[in-house]
Amino acid sequence: MKKLTLLICWLPFLAFSQDTSRKIEFPDVDGYLTLVTDLHIHTVFSDGSVWPDIRVQEALFDGVDAIALTEHLEYQPHRADIPHPDRNRSYELALEYAKNKELIVIRGAEITRSMPPGHSNAIFIKDANKLLIDDPLEVFREAKRQGAFVFWNHPHWPAQQKDGIATLSDLHKQLIAENLLDGIEVVNEGTYSDEALQIAQSDKLAIMGTSDIHGLIDWMFDVPTGGHRPVTLVLARERTEASIREALLAGRTIAWFKNNLIGNEANLAPLLRASIRVTSAIYQDNTDVLQVTVQNVSDARFILHNKSEYTLHESTDVVELAPQSSVVLWVKTKKRLNKADLPFEVLNALTAPGTHPKISLSATVNGN
Ligand code: ZN
């Protein structure tokens, strides 16, 4: 009985310490590391509900490589209870909590204005206090002087854009023309904008996806039941702050949102190629039915639409590829081939509004 009690006491701890399933994992691509970043996060130092140590802990649980705490500069609802004259304070605390941990903490702030320009995050800044400037253009110029990467937050937010349609104002056009705006949220918290994706692609802004978390990640994104926080996957040369900044400015980003991957073809195609591979192809006994084993080494549950000239024996034209696992496709090639090319449309990926990328799985037949 005593033994059992002891075991029960330890069970929650074991479950807690061994839970790696929630870590967000995507494979690296040719020449780049695929880093997981969440660059729009709040704490009690603006309108969030938690202390910065919780943000660090959540990020470590989720396998996030880099975070930025982006407290509102102009909106400070807890200030009567938590006075903090230094606007860098939440960053400094998070940096301390992340010491000797596998997490990069980037200094940031949220420029919080009515439309236009609405809300924007400036990250990689040197001093948030110096961004307390009234003139909306001057604050962006100061951020750039500090070496910031600046992105427009939730351009489709109905509270600031009644119809929910992301639209460039003259001020935004000026910011882009002056190189003061580098990215745009296509994904914010639980929302996505086709129009923001269009703007990102027309005006060459980095595609961003962020949690904009104020409460708890687990509750907001249903992590215990299989959900995930939205993040920006950054294709970086190294696992450093400087490398992440370089990659963001070069637009090597992919948003990961509700099991969808959203990015420019040049970034998304290599990630899909690295994520989905054929590991074997063999004819079933003396039939002309080819068994193709397809492996998914990413966290995405891929929804593939068959675009090949062949039909499948064990599924319709829609095939689901579960995260971090393999599936066997029974392909009716009609006659025995040495090699079969199997094009699929990836329905849970977007390379432009309404456009799903194609992948071609190349199956070289074993022992034929
Ligand atoms: Zn925010």
CSV table of C-alpha atoms and ligand atoms in Angstrom, one decimal:
chain,number,residue,atom,x,y,z
A,1,MET,CA,0.0,0.0,0.0
A,2,LYS,CA,2.8,2.3,0.9
A,3,LYS,CA,4.5,1.6,-2.4
A,4,LEU,CA,1.4,2.5,-4.3
A,5,THR,CA,1.0,5.8,-2.4
A,6,LEU,CA,4.6,6.6,-3.3
A,7,LEU,CA,3.9,5.8,-7.0
A,8,ILE,CA,0.8,7.9,-7.1
A,9,CYS,CA,2.6,10.9,-5.6
A,10,TRP,CA,5.3,10.7,-8.3
A,11,LEU,CA,3.0,10.2,-11.2
A,12,PRO,CA,2.1,13.8,-11.9
A,13,PHE,CA,5.7,14.8,-11.7
A,14,LEU,CA,6.7,12.1,-14.2
A,15,ALA,CA,4.0,13.0,-16.6
A,16,PHE,CA,5.0,16.7,-16.3
A,17,SER,CA,8.7,16.2,-16.8
A,18,GLN,CA,8.4,13.8,-19.7
A,19,ASP,CA,5.8,15.7,-21.7
A,20,THR,CA,7.7,16.5,-24.9
A,21,SER,CA,4.8,15.9,-27.2
A,22,ARG,CA,3.7,19.5,-27.1
A,23,LYS,CA,7.0,20.8,-28.3
A,24,ILE,CA,6.6,22.4,-31.8
A,25,GLU,CA,8.9,20.6,-34.2
A,26,PHE,CA,9.6,21.2,-37.9
A,27,PRO,CA,12.7,19.9,-39.7
A,28,ASP,CA,15.5,22.1,-40.8
A,29,VAL,CA,15.7,22.9,-44.5
A,30,ASP,CA,18.6,23.1,-46.9
A,31,GLY,CA,21.1,25.6,-45.5
A,32,TYR,CA,18.8,26.9,-42.7
A,33,LEU,CA,17.6,26.0,-39.3
A,34,THR,CA,13.9,26.1,-38.8
A,35,LEU,CA,13.5,28.2,-35.7
A,36,VAL,CA,10.2,28.5,-33.8
A,37,THR,CA,9.5,32.1,-32.7
A,38,ASP,CA,6.6,33.9,-31.0
A,39,LEU,CA,7.3,37.6,-31.3
A,40,HIS,CA,4.1,39.2,-29.9
A,41,ILE,CA,3.5,38.4,-26.2
A,42,HIS,CA,2.2,40.4,-23.2
A,43,THR,CA,2.7,40.2,-19.4
A,44,VAL,CA,1.4,42.3,-16.5
A,45,PHE,CA,3.8,45.0,-17.6
A,46,SER,CA,1.1,46.0,-20.0
A,47,ASP,CA,-2.3,44.3,-20.3
A,48,GLY,CA,-1.3,40.7,-19.8
A,49,SER,CA,-2.3,38.6,-16.8
A,50,VAL,CA,1.0,36.9,-15.9
A,51,TRP,CA,4.6,37.6,-14.8
A,52,PRO,CA,7.4,37.2,-17.4
A,53,ASP,CA,8.7,34.0,-15.8
A,54,ILE,CA,5.5,32.2,-16.9
A,55,ARG,CA,6.1,33.4,-20.5
A,56,VAL,CA,9.6,31.9,-20.4
A,57,GLN,CA,8.3,28.6,-19.0
A,58,GLU,CA,5.4,28.3,-21.5
A,59,ALA,CA,7.9,28.9,-24.3
A,60,LEU,CA,10.2,26.2,-23.0
A,61,PHE,CA,7.3,23.8,-22.8
A,62,ASP,CA,6.4,24.5,-26.4
A,63,GLY,CA,9.9,24.2,-27.7
A,64,VAL,CA,9.9,27.8,-28.9
A,65,ASP,CA,13.4,29.0,-29.8
A,66,ALA,CA,12.8,32.8,-29.5
A,67,ILE,CA,10.3,35.1,-27.9
A,68,ALA,CA,9.8,38.8,-27.7
A,69,LEU,CA,7.8,40.4,-24.9
A,70,THR,CA,6.0,43.3,-26.6
A,71,GLU,CA,4.3,45.4,-23.9
A,72,HIS,CA,2.1,48.2,-25.1
A,73,LEU,CA,3.9,51.5,-24.8
A,74,GLU,CA,0.8,53.6,-24.7
A,75,TYR,CA,-1.6,51.2,-22.9
A,76,GLN,CA,-0.7,50.4,-19.3
A,77,PRO,CA,-3.9,49.3,-17.4
A,78,HIS,CA,-2.0,47.8,-14.4
A,79,ARG,CA,0.2,50.7,-13.7
A,80,ALA,CA,-1.5,51.8,-10.5
A,81,ASP,CA,-0.8,48.4,-9.0
A,82,ILE,CA,2.5,47.7,-10.7
A,83,PRO,CA,4.4,50.9,-11.2
A,84,HIS,CA,7.4,50.5,-13.6
A,85,PRO,CA,9.0,53.6,-14.9
A,86,ASP,CA,11.4,51.5,-17.0
A,87,ARG,CA,9.7,50.1,-20.1
A,88,ASN,CA,12.5,47.6,-20.6
A,89,ARG,CA,11.7,45.9,-17.3
A,90,SER,CA,9.6,42.9,-18.6
A,91,TYR,CA,12.4,42.1,-21.1
A,92,GLU,CA,15.1,42.3,-18.5
A,93,LEU,CA,13.2,39.9,-16.2
A,94,ALA,CA,12.5,37.4,-19.0
A,95,LEU,CA,16.1,37.5,-20.0
A,96,GLU,CA,17.1,36.7,-16.4
A,97,TYR,CA,14.6,33.8,-16.2
A,98,ALA,CA,15.8,32.4,-19.6
A,99,LYS,CA,19.5,32.4,-18.5
A,100,ASN,CA,21.2,29.1,-19.3
A,101,LYS,CA,18.0,27.9,-21.0
A,102,GLU,CA,17.4,27.0,-24.6
A,103,LEU,CA,15.5,30.2,-25.3
A,104,ILE,CA,16.4,33.5,-27.0
A,105,VAL,CA,14.7,36.6,-25.5
A,106,ILE,CA,14.4,39.6,-27.9
A,107,ARG,CA,13.8,43.1,-26.6
A,108,GLY,CA,10.6,44.5,-28.0
A,109,ALA,CA,7.7,46.9,-27.6
A,110,GLU,CA,4.2,47.4,-29.1
A,111,ILE,CA,3.6,50.9,-30.6
A,112,THR,CA,-0.1,51.2,-29.7
A,113,ARG,CA,-2.0,53.8,-31.8
A,114,SER,CA,-5.5,54.3,-33.3
A,115,MET,CA,-5.8,53.7,-37.0
A,116,PRO,CA,-3.8,54.6,-38.9
A,117,PRO,CA,-1.2,53.2,-38.2
A,118,GLY,CA,-2.9,50.9,-35.5
A,119,HIS,CA,-0.6,48.6,-33.5
A,120,SER,CA,2.9,47.6,-34.5
A,121,ASN,CA,5.7,45.7,-32.8
A,122,ALA,CA,9.3,46.9,-32.9
A,123,ILE,CA,11.7,44.2,-31.9
A,124,PHE,CA,15.5,44.1,-31.6
A,125,ILE,CA,15.3,47.6,-30.1
A,126,LYS,CA,17.9,49.0,-27.7
A,127,ASP,CA,15.7,51.0,-25.4
A,128,ALA,CA,11.9,50.9,-25.2
A,129,ASN,CA,11.8,54.1,-23.1
A,130,LYS,CA,13.0,56.1,-26.1
A,131,LEU,CA,10.0,55.0,-28.1
A,132,LEU,CA,7.6,57.1,-26.0
A,133,ILE,CA,7.2,59.7,-28.8
A,134,ASP,CA,3.9,61.3,-29.8
A,135,ASP,CA,4.5,61.7,-33.5
A,136,PRO,CA,3.5,58.4,-35.2
A,137,LEU,CA,6.1,58.6,-37.9
A,138,GLU,CA,8.9,59.7,-35.5
A,139,VAL,CA,8.4,56.6,-33.3
A,140,PHE,CA,8.9,54.3,-36.3
A,141,ARG,CA,12.0,56.3,-37.3
A,142,GLU,CA,13.4,56.0,-33.7
A,143,ALA,CA,12.7,52.2,-33.8
A,144,LYS,CA,14.7,51.9,-37.0
A,145,ARG,CA,17.5,54.0,-35.6
A,146,GLN,CA,17.7,51.4,-32.9
A,147,GLY,CA,18.0,48.6,-35.5
A,148,ALA,CA,14.4,47.3,-35.2
A,149,PHE,CA,12.5,44.9,-37.3
A,150,VAL,CA,9.0,46.4,-37.3
A,151,PHE,CA,5.7,44.6,-38.1
A,152,TRP,CA,2.1,45.7,-38.3
A,153,ASN,CA,-0.1,43.8,-35.8
A,154,HIS,CA,-3.5,42.4,-36.6
A,155,PRO,CA,-4.3,44.7,-39.6
A,156,HIS,CA,-7.6,42.9,-39.8
A,157,TRP,CA,-8.7,43.5,-36.2
A,158,PRO,CA,-12.4,44.5,-36.4
A,159,ALA,CA,-12.0,46.9,-33.4
A,160,GLN,CA,-9.8,49.0,-35.6
A,161,GLN,CA,-10.9,47.9,-39.0
A,162,LYS,CA,-14.6,47.5,-38.9
A,163,ASP,CA,-15.0,45.2,-41.9
A,164,GLY,CA,-12.0,43.0,-40.8
A,165,ILE,CA,-10.4,43.6,-44.2
A,166,ALA,CA,-6.7,44.5,-43.9
A,167,THR,CA,-6.2,47.7,-45.9
A,168,LEU,CA,-3.1,49.8,-46.4
A,169,SER,CA,-3.6,53.5,-45.4
A,170,ASP,CA,-1.6,56.3,-46.9
A,171,LEU,CA,0.4,56.3,-43.6
A,172,HIS,CA,1.2,52.6,-44.1
A,173,LYS,CA,2.3,53.2,-47.7
A,174,GLN,CA,4.6,56.0,-46.4
A,175,LEU,CA,6.0,53.7,-43.7
A,176,ILE,CA,6.7,51.0,-46.4
A,177,ALA,CA,8.2,53.6,-48.8
A,178,GLU,CA,10.5,54.8,-46.1
A,179,ASN,CA,11.5,51.2,-45.1
A,180,LEU,CA,10.1,51.7,-41.7
A,181,LEU,CA,7.8,48.6,-41.9
A,182,ASP,CA,9.2,45.2,-42.5
A,183,GLY,CA,6.5,42.7,-41.7
A,184,ILE,CA,2.8,42.1,-41.2
A,185,GLU,CA,0.8,39.8,-39.1
A,186,VAL,CA,-1.2,37.4,-41.4
A,187,VAL,CA,-2.0,35.5,-38.3
A,188,ASN,CA,-2.8,36.9,-34.9
A,189,GLU,CA,-4.0,34.8,-31.9
A,190,GLY,CA,-7.0,32.9,-33.3
A,191,THR,CA,-7.4,34.9,-36.5
A,192,TYR,CA,-6.1,34.8,-40.1
A,193,SER,CA,-6.3,37.4,-42.9
A,194,ASP,CA,-6.2,36.6,-46.7
A,195,GLU,CA,-5.9,40.3,-47.4
A,196,ALA,CA,-2.9,40.7,-45.0
A,197,LEU,CA,-1.2,37.8,-46.9
A,198,GLN,CA,-1.9,39.6,-50.1
A,199,ILE,CA,-0.3,42.8,-48.7
A,200,ALA,CA,2.7,40.9,-47.4
A,201,GLN,CA,3.3,39.5,-50.9
A,202,SER,CA,2.5,42.7,-52.9
A,203,ASP,CA,4.7,44.9,-50.7
A,204,LYS,CA,7.3,42.4,-49.8
A,205,LEU,CA,6.7,42.4,-46.0
A,206,ALA,CA,7.6,39.4,-43.9
A,207,ILE,CA,4.7,37.0,-43.2
A,208,MET,CA,4.2,36.9,-39.4
A,209,GLY,CA,2.1,34.6,-37.1
A,210,THR,CA,2.0,35.4,-33.4
A,211,SER,CA,0.0,34.3,-30.3
A,212,ASP,CA,-0.5,37.9,-29.0
A,213,ILE,CA,-1.0,36.0,-25.7
A,214,HIS,CA,-2.5,37.9,-22.7
A,215,GLY,CA,-3.7,35.0,-20.6
A,216,LEU,CA,-2.4,31.5,-20.6
A,217,ILE,CA,-1.1,29.7,-23.8
A,218,ASP,CA,-2.7,26.4,-22.7
A,219,TRP,CA,-6.2,27.9,-22.2
A,220,MET,CA,-6.1,30.2,-25.2
A,221,PHE,CA,-5.0,27.6,-27.7
A,222,ASP,CA,-6.3,24.3,-26.1
A,223,VAL,CA,-2.9,22.8,-25.9
A,224,PRO,CA,-3.9,19.9,-23.6
A,225,THR,CA,-6.4,18.7,-26.2
A,226,GLY,CA,-3.9,18.9,-29.1
A,227,GLY,CA,-4.0,22.6,-30.1
A,228,HIS,CA,-0.9,24.7,-30.6
A,229,ARG,CA,0.0,28.4,-30.3
A,230,PRO,CA,0.4,30.2,-33.6
A,231,VAL,CA,4.1,30.9,-34.3
A,232,THR,CA,6.4,32.2,-37.0
A,233,LEU,CA,8.9,29.7,-38.3
A,234,VAL,CA,12.1,31.5,-39.2
A,235,LEU,CA,14.6,30.0,-41.6
A,236,ALA,CA,17.8,31.2,-40.0
A,237,ARG,CA,21.5,30.4,-40.7
A,238,GLU,CA,22.3,30.1,-37.0
A,239,ARG,CA,20.5,29.8,-33.7
A,240,THR,CA,21.3,33.4,-32.7
A,241,GLU,CA,19.4,36.7,-32.2
A,242,ALA,CA,21.4,38.3,-35.1
A,243,SER,CA,20.6,35.4,-37.4
A,244,ILE,CA,16.9,35.6,-36.6
A,245,ARG,CA,17.0,39.3,-37.3
A,246,GLU,CA,18.7,38.8,-40.6
A,247,ALA,CA,16.2,36.1,-41.6
A,248,LEU,CA,13.2,38.3,-40.7
A,249,LEU,CA,14.5,41.2,-42.6
A,250,ALA,CA,15.1,38.9,-45.6
A,251,GLY,CA,11.5,37.6,-45.3
A,252,ARG,CA,12.4,33.9,-44.6
A,253,THR,CA,9.3,33.2,-42.5
A,254,ILE,CA,6.3,30.8,-42.5
A,255,ALA,CA,3.3,31.2,-40.2
A,256,TRP,CA,2.1,28.1,-38.4
A,257,PHE,CA,-1.6,28.5,-37.5
A,258,LYS,CA,-4.3,26.0,-36.6
A,259,ASN,CA,-2.4,23.2,-38.4
A,260,ASN,CA,-1.9,25.4,-41.5
A,261,LEU,CA,1.5,26.5,-42.9
A,262,ILE,CA,1.4,30.0,-44.6
A,263,GLY,CA,4.4,31.4,-46.5
A,264,ASN,CA,5.9,32.3,-49.8
A,265,GLU,CA,6.6,29.4,-52.1
A,266,ALA,CA,10.4,30.0,-51.8
A,267,ASN,CA,10.2,29.3,-48.1
A,268,LEU,CA,7.4,26.9,-47.9
A,269,ALA,CA,8.5,24.5,-50.7
A,270,PRO,CA,11.8,23.5,-49.0
A,271,LEU,CA,10.0,23.0,-45.7
A,272,LEU,CA,7.4,20.7,-47.3
A,273,ARG,CA,10.2,18.8,-49.0
A,274,ALA,CA,12.0,18.4,-45.7
A,275,SER,CA,8.8,17.4,-43.9
A,276,ILE,CA,7.4,14.7,-46.2
A,277,ARG,CA,9.5,11.9,-47.7
A,278,VAL,CA,9.0,8.6,-49.4
A,279,THR,CA,10.9,5.9,-47.4
A,280,SER,CA,10.0,2.9,-49.4
A,281,ALA,CA,8.0,1.7,-52.4
A,282,ILE,CA,7.3,-1.9,-53.1
A,283,TYR,CA,4.8,-3.9,-55.2
A,284,GLN,CA,2.3,-6.0,-53.2
A,285,ASP,CA,3.0,-9.7,-54.0
A,286,ASN,CA,2.4,-10.3,-57.7
A,287,THR,CA,0.0,-7.4,-58.2
A,288,ASP,CA,0.4,-4.0,-59.9
A,289,VAL,CA,-0.5,-2.2,-56.7
A,290,LEU,CA,2.5,-0.2,-55.3
A,291,GLN,CA,2.8,0.3,-51.6
A,292,VAL,CA,4.4,3.6,-51.0
A,293,THR,CA,5.5,4.5,-47.4
A,294,VAL,CA,5.4,8.2,-46.8
A,295,GLN,CA,6.9,9.7,-43.7
A,296,ASN,CA,6.0,13.0,-42.1
A,297,VAL,CA,8.8,14.3,-39.8
A,298,SER,CA,6.9,17.5,-38.9
A,299,ASP,CA,4.2,18.6,-36.4
A,300,ALA,CA,1.7,19.3,-39.2
A,301,ARG,CA,-1.2,17.0,-39.9
A,302,PHE,CA,-0.9,17.2,-43.6
A,303,ILE,CA,-4.1,17.0,-45.7
A,304,LEU,CA,-3.0,15.9,-49.2
A,305,HIS,CA,-5.2,16.0,-52.3
A,306,ASN,CA,-4.1,13.4,-54.9
A,307,LYS,CA,-3.2,15.0,-58.3
A,308,SER,CA,-1.5,12.0,-59.8
A,309,GLU,CA,-2.7,10.0,-62.8
A,310,TYR,CA,-3.3,7.0,-60.4
A,311,THR,CA,-6.1,6.2,-58.0
A,312,LEU,CA,-5.5,4.9,-54.5
A,313,HIS,CA,-6.7,1.6,-53.1
A,314,GLU,CA,-7.1,2.4,-49.4
A,315,SER,CA,-8.2,6.0,-49.5
A,316,THR,CA,-10.1,8.6,-51.6
A,317,ASP,CA,-8.3,11.4,-53.3
A,318,VAL,CA,-7.8,13.0,-49.9
A,319,VAL,CA,-5.0,11.5,-47.7
A,320,GLU,CA,-4.2,12.5,-44.2
A,321,LEU,CA,-0.7,12.3,-43.0
A,322,ALA,CA,-0.5,12.4,-39.2
A,323,PRO,CA,2.3,14.4,-37.4
A,324,GLN,CA,5.6,12.6,-36.8
A,325,SER,CA,4.4,9.3,-38.4
A,326,SER,CA,4.3,7.2,-41.5
A,327,VAL,CA,1.4,6.2,-43.8
A,328,VAL,CA,1.3,3.5,-46.5
A,329,LEU,CA,-0.4,4.6,-49.8
A,330,TRP,CA,-1.6,1.8,-52.1
A,331,VAL,CA,-1.1,3.3,-55.5
A,332,LYS,CA,-2.7,1.5,-58.5
A,333,THR,CA,-0.1,2.0,-61.2
A,334,LYS,CA,-1.9,-0.4,-63.6
A,335,LYS,CA,1.5,-1.9,-64.6
A,336,ARG,CA,4.8,-2.4,-62.8
A,337,LEU,CA,7.0,0.7,-62.9
A,338,ASN,CA,10.5,1.4,-61.7
A,339,LYS,CA,9.6,4.8,-60.5
A,340,ALA,CA,6.3,6.7,-59.9
A,341,ASP,CA,5.9,10.4,-59.5
A,342,LEU,CA,3.0,11.2,-57.2
A,343,PRO,CA,1.9,14.9,-57.2
A,344,PHE,CA,-0.3,16.1,-54.3
A,345,GLU,CA,-1.8,19.4,-53.4
A,346,VAL,CA,-1.2,20.3,-49.8
A,347,LEU,CA,-4.6,21.6,-48.6
A,348,ASN,CA,-3.4,22.8,-45.2
A,349,ALA,CA,-0.7,25.0,-46.7
A,350,LEU,CA,-1.0,28.4,-48.5
A,351,THR,CA,1.5,30.1,-50.7
A,352,ALA,CA,-0.9,32.9,-51.7
A,353,PRO,CA,-4.6,33.6,-50.8
A,354,GLY,CA,-6.6,30.5,-51.9
A,355,THR,CA,-3.5,28.9,-53.4
A,356,HIS,CA,-2.3,25.5,-52.1
A,357,PRO,CA,1.2,24.4,-53.0
A,358,LYS,CA,1.9,21.1,-54.8
A,359,ILE,CA,4.5,18.6,-53.8
A,360,SER,CA,5.7,15.7,-55.9
A,361,LEU,CA,6.6,12.5,-54.1
A,362,SER,CA,9.0,10.5,-56.1
A,363,ALA,CA,8.8,6.8,-55.4
A,364,THR,CA,11.7,4.6,-56.6
A,365,VAL,CA,10.5,1.0,-56.5
A,366,ASN,CA,12.6,-1.2,-54.2
A,367,GLY,CA,13.9,-4.5,-55.6
A,368,ASN,CA,12.1,-4.3,-59.0
B,1,ZN,ZN,-0.3,43.0,-28.6
